[in-house]
Amino acid sequence: MRHHHVLHVVAKMVIPLILLFALYVQFHGDFGPGGGFQAGVIFAAGLILYGLVFGVDRLRRTVPPGVVRGLAAAGGLLYAGVGVAGMVLGGAYLDYGVLLPDPMAGQHLGILLIELGVGVTVAAVMTSLFYCFAG
Amino acid sequence: MEYVINTVLLALLAVTAGAIVHLRNLFAAVMLVGIYSLLTAALFVILDAVDVAFTEAAVGAGISTILMLAALALTGREQTAATGPSAVGLAVVLATGAALVWGTLDMPHFGDPNAPAHVHVAPRYLEGTLTEIGIPNAVTSVLASYRGYDTLGEVFVIFTAGIGALALLGGRRES
Amino acid sequence: MDAFLGYYNYWIVIALMMTGLYTVAASGNLVKKIIGLNIFQTSVFLFFISVGKVSGGTAPILAEGWTRYSNPLPHVLILTAIVVGVATTAVGLALIVRVNRAYATIEDDEIRRSDLPDSS
């Protein structure tokens, strides 16, 4: 798809919006529909669209596969790490109430962090799957 | 009105599934799977599962279609062997289906507010999401807080599946 | 009519499930088998969400003016299952790609034939 000018122009306009929308879904998941799983998939879809229109090699240079693999592990570790942080602060594993002095604020922080972990892992795994199949 | 849309969408879904099974051209079948996923997402909206609909629309109609197309590009897009209808398969499927239909007959009716599924933990989650967690979306609070262990497990399943695909197809250096 | 509508969702789900099962059993093409598994899997998703629906309820995002909500628990289970489903489908497709590299076909009877000792 190297020479489709219409595709190139439209993709250049749409891809930033897709990534922005993914971030919105990620951080607005507490109040409306959305959350880490959806945001991760949408973010990966934006990257995959870039790869399809501009070529996988360009996507590889922008988002190196090694970094993607590292992020996949980092997201899971962030999730598990929040659980450990709860234990260190005297609560149960994955108990967010103890993260901050105010239990309600602690819950907010915990949910924000673990949703971030979920989003990073899902986006990274989906992108890495695309790299596997795109050769 | 809700129920009319529900009925029509489910009928469309059954027709699409039949067409997918019938088609010999794998490329067309994969495209129909994308449509099937989109119909499912619409149905999830009607059934009040907006978060699920969101996921299904992004995953089913987006990522999974692309992965299947990529796999077809690496293998072949036509089903070569002419496998006719299998009598044994049909018999097994009909018997299983009949048993399952018989099993549904003492289930609570669709949408029944007093069904056992709705009286046990769900009211507790719906009450607690504002007073204990402080966020209005009950799905997020159950996913992230009440059932955080489940979600942790799911995240690592996704991670493991990613590693599995990577181990099977490898990086670029191998090819 | 009421009883029919009360069970209609479950019955369509069973029909979809059996369609998927039949595809897995009867089709010789490995990609078609994965598609069959996908249909089967989606039917289970639909079943859970149908069970979670409360008539007269709304989506479980608390808002003023609503007192009746659909059950959020099946939504959570299925939400994660969908993403896990695509990841496991990808593993299946990766296996098929490897099978195709080794046997140069993705039809299961041809694979079985080339595995027979006298075929070489």
mmCIF file of C-alpha atoms in Angstrom, chain B residues 75-173:
data_model
loop_
_atom_site.group_PDB
_atom_site.id
_atom_site.type_symbol
_atom_site.label_atom_id
_atom_site.label_comp_id
_atom_site.label_asym_id
_atom_site.label_seq_id
_atom_site.Cartn_x
_atom_site.Cartn_y
_atom_site.Cartn_z
ATOM 1 C CA THR B 75 -1.108 -20.332 4.345
ATOM 2 C CA GLY B 76 -3.698 -20.198 1.560
ATOM 3 C CA ARG B 77 -7.099 -18.709 1.043
ATOM 4 C CA GLU B 78 -9.020 -21.605 -0.485
ATOM 5 C CA GLN B 79 -10.330 -24.691 1.255
ATOM 6 C CA THR B 80 -8.992 -27.285 -1.201
ATOM 7 C CA ALA B 81 -10.327 -30.639 -0.021
ATOM 8 C CA ALA B 82 -14.032 -31.012 -0.717
ATOM 9 C CA THR B 83 -15.259 -32.167 2.676
ATOM 10 C CA GLY B 84 -18.898 -33.072 2.268
ATOM 11 C CA PRO B 85 -21.472 -32.932 5.042
ATOM 12 C CA SER B 86 -20.507 -35.351 7.784
ATOM 13 C CA ALA B 87 -23.358 -37.589 8.940
ATOM 14 C CA VAL B 88 -21.654 -38.520 12.216
ATOM 15 C CA GLY B 89 -20.883 -34.889 12.977
ATOM 16 C CA LEU B 90 -24.451 -33.863 12.261
ATOM 17 C CA ALA B 91 -25.851 -36.621 14.491
ATOM 18 C CA VAL B 92 -23.552 -35.695 17.382
ATOM 19 C CA VAL B 93 -24.361 -32.005 17.027
ATOM 20 C CA LEU B 94 -28.121 -32.588 16.864
ATOM 21 C CA ALA B 95 -28.060 -34.866 19.918
ATOM 22 C CA THR B 96 -25.967 -32.386 21.916
ATOM 23 C CA GLY B 97 -28.171 -29.500 20.833
ATOM 24 C CA ALA B 98 -31.342 -31.356 21.830
ATOM 25 C CA ALA B 99 -29.874 -32.145 25.250
ATOM 26 C CA LEU B 100 -28.907 -28.500 25.754
ATOM 27 C CA VAL B 101 -32.372 -27.249 24.705
ATOM 28 C CA TRP B 102 -33.915 -29.700 27.161
ATOM 29 C CA GLY B 103 -31.548 -28.284 29.794
ATOM 30 C CA THR B 104 -32.726 -24.706 29.194
ATOM 31 C CA LEU B 105 -36.340 -25.584 29.920
ATOM 32 C CA ASP B 106 -36.036 -25.100 33.681
ATOM 33 C CA MET B 107 -33.870 -22.003 33.416
ATOM 34 C CA PRO B 108 -35.306 -18.651 34.514
ATOM 35 C CA HIS B 109 -36.814 -16.695 31.629
ATOM 36 C CA PHE B 110 -34.674 -14.169 29.773
ATOM 37 C CA GLY B 111 -34.566 -10.863 31.675
ATOM 38 C CA ASP B 112 -36.221 -12.251 34.816
ATOM 39 C CA PRO B 113 -35.165 -9.858 37.655
ATOM 40 C CA ASN B 114 -35.585 -12.610 40.281
ATOM 41 C CA ALA B 115 -33.268 -15.086 38.598
ATOM 42 C CA PRO B 116 -30.738 -16.637 41.020
ATOM 43 C CA ALA B 117 -27.888 -14.954 39.119
ATOM 44 C CA HIS B 118 -29.191 -11.518 40.109
ATOM 45 C CA VAL B 119 -29.939 -11.992 43.789
ATOM 46 C CA HIS B 120 -26.615 -13.262 45.128
ATOM 47 C CA VAL B 121 -23.526 -10.999 44.766
ATOM 48 C CA ALA B 122 -24.594 -8.531 42.069
ATOM 49 C CA PRO B 123 -26.679 -6.257 44.372
ATOM 50 C CA ARG B 124 -23.752 -6.168 46.797
ATOM 51 C CA TYR B 125 -21.400 -4.978 44.020
ATOM 52 C CA LEU B 126 -23.887 -2.389 42.764
ATOM 53 C CA GLU B 127 -24.342 -0.964 46.271
ATOM 54 C CA GLY B 128 -20.668 -1.024 47.149
ATOM 55 C CA THR B 129 -19.308 0.562 43.996
ATOM 56 C CA LEU B 130 -20.236 4.061 45.172
ATOM 57 C CA THR B 131 -19.803 3.667 48.922
ATOM 58 C CA GLU B 132 -16.645 1.505 49.006
ATOM 59 C CA ILE B 133 -14.843 2.205 45.744
ATOM 60 C CA GLY B 134 -16.306 5.577 44.833
ATOM 61 C CA ILE B 135 -16.624 5.106 41.061
ATOM 62 C CA PRO B 136 -19.925 4.895 39.180
ATOM 63 C CA ASN B 137 -18.967 2.207 36.640
ATOM 64 C CA ALA B 138 -19.733 -1.050 38.447
ATOM 65 C CA VAL B 139 -17.998 -3.102 35.751
ATOM 66 C CA THR B 140 -14.678 -1.348 36.370
ATOM 67 C CA SER B 141 -14.958 -1.642 40.132
ATOM 68 C CA VAL B 142 -15.735 -5.377 39.963
ATOM 69 C CA LEU B 143 -13.010 -5.936 37.350
ATOM 70 C CA ALA B 144 -10.271 -4.001 39.081
ATOM 71 C CA SER B 145 -11.091 -4.169 42.760
ATOM 72 C CA TYR B 146 -13.606 -6.809 43.870
ATOM 73 C CA ARG B 147 -12.231 -9.391 41.455
ATOM 74 C CA GLY B 148 -8.722 -8.072 40.999
ATOM 75 C CA TYR B 149 -7.259 -11.568 41.331
ATOM 76 C CA ASP B 150 -9.245 -12.813 38.316
ATOM 77 C CA THR B 151 -8.069 -9.906 36.215
ATOM 78 C CA LEU B 152 -4.453 -10.401 37.295
ATOM 79 C CA GLY B 153 -4.740 -13.997 36.105
ATOM 80 C CA GLU B 154 -6.285 -12.941 32.798
ATOM 81 C CA VAL B 155 -3.503 -10.420 32.170
ATOM 82 C CA PHE B 156 -0.910 -13.128 32.632
ATOM 83 C CA VAL B 157 -2.873 -15.492 30.369
ATOM 84 C CA ILE B 158 -2.726 -12.832 27.638
ATOM 85 C CA PHE B 159 0.976 -12.338 28.312
ATOM 86 C CA THR B 160 1.611 -16.100 28.128
ATOM 87 C CA ALA B 161 -0.364 -16.391 24.884
ATOM 88 C CA GLY B 162 1.759 -13.588 23.425
ATOM 89 C CA ILE B 163 4.930 -15.440 24.451
ATOM 90 C CA GLY B 164 3.535 -18.655 22.975
ATOM 91 C CA ALA B 165 2.868 -17.051 19.595
ATOM 92 C CA LEU B 166 6.304 -15.447 19.712
ATOM 93 C CA ALA B 167 7.921 -18.807 20.474
ATOM 94 C CA LEU B 168 6.059 -20.466 17.588
ATOM 95 C CA LEU B 169 6.616 -17.848 14.903
ATOM 96 C CA GLY B 170 9.743 -16.282 16.318
ATOM 97 C CA GLY B 171 11.170 -12.896 15.651
ATOM 98 C CA ARG B 172 12.224 -11.777 12.228
ATOM 99 C CA ARG B 173 15.771 -13.118 12.420
#
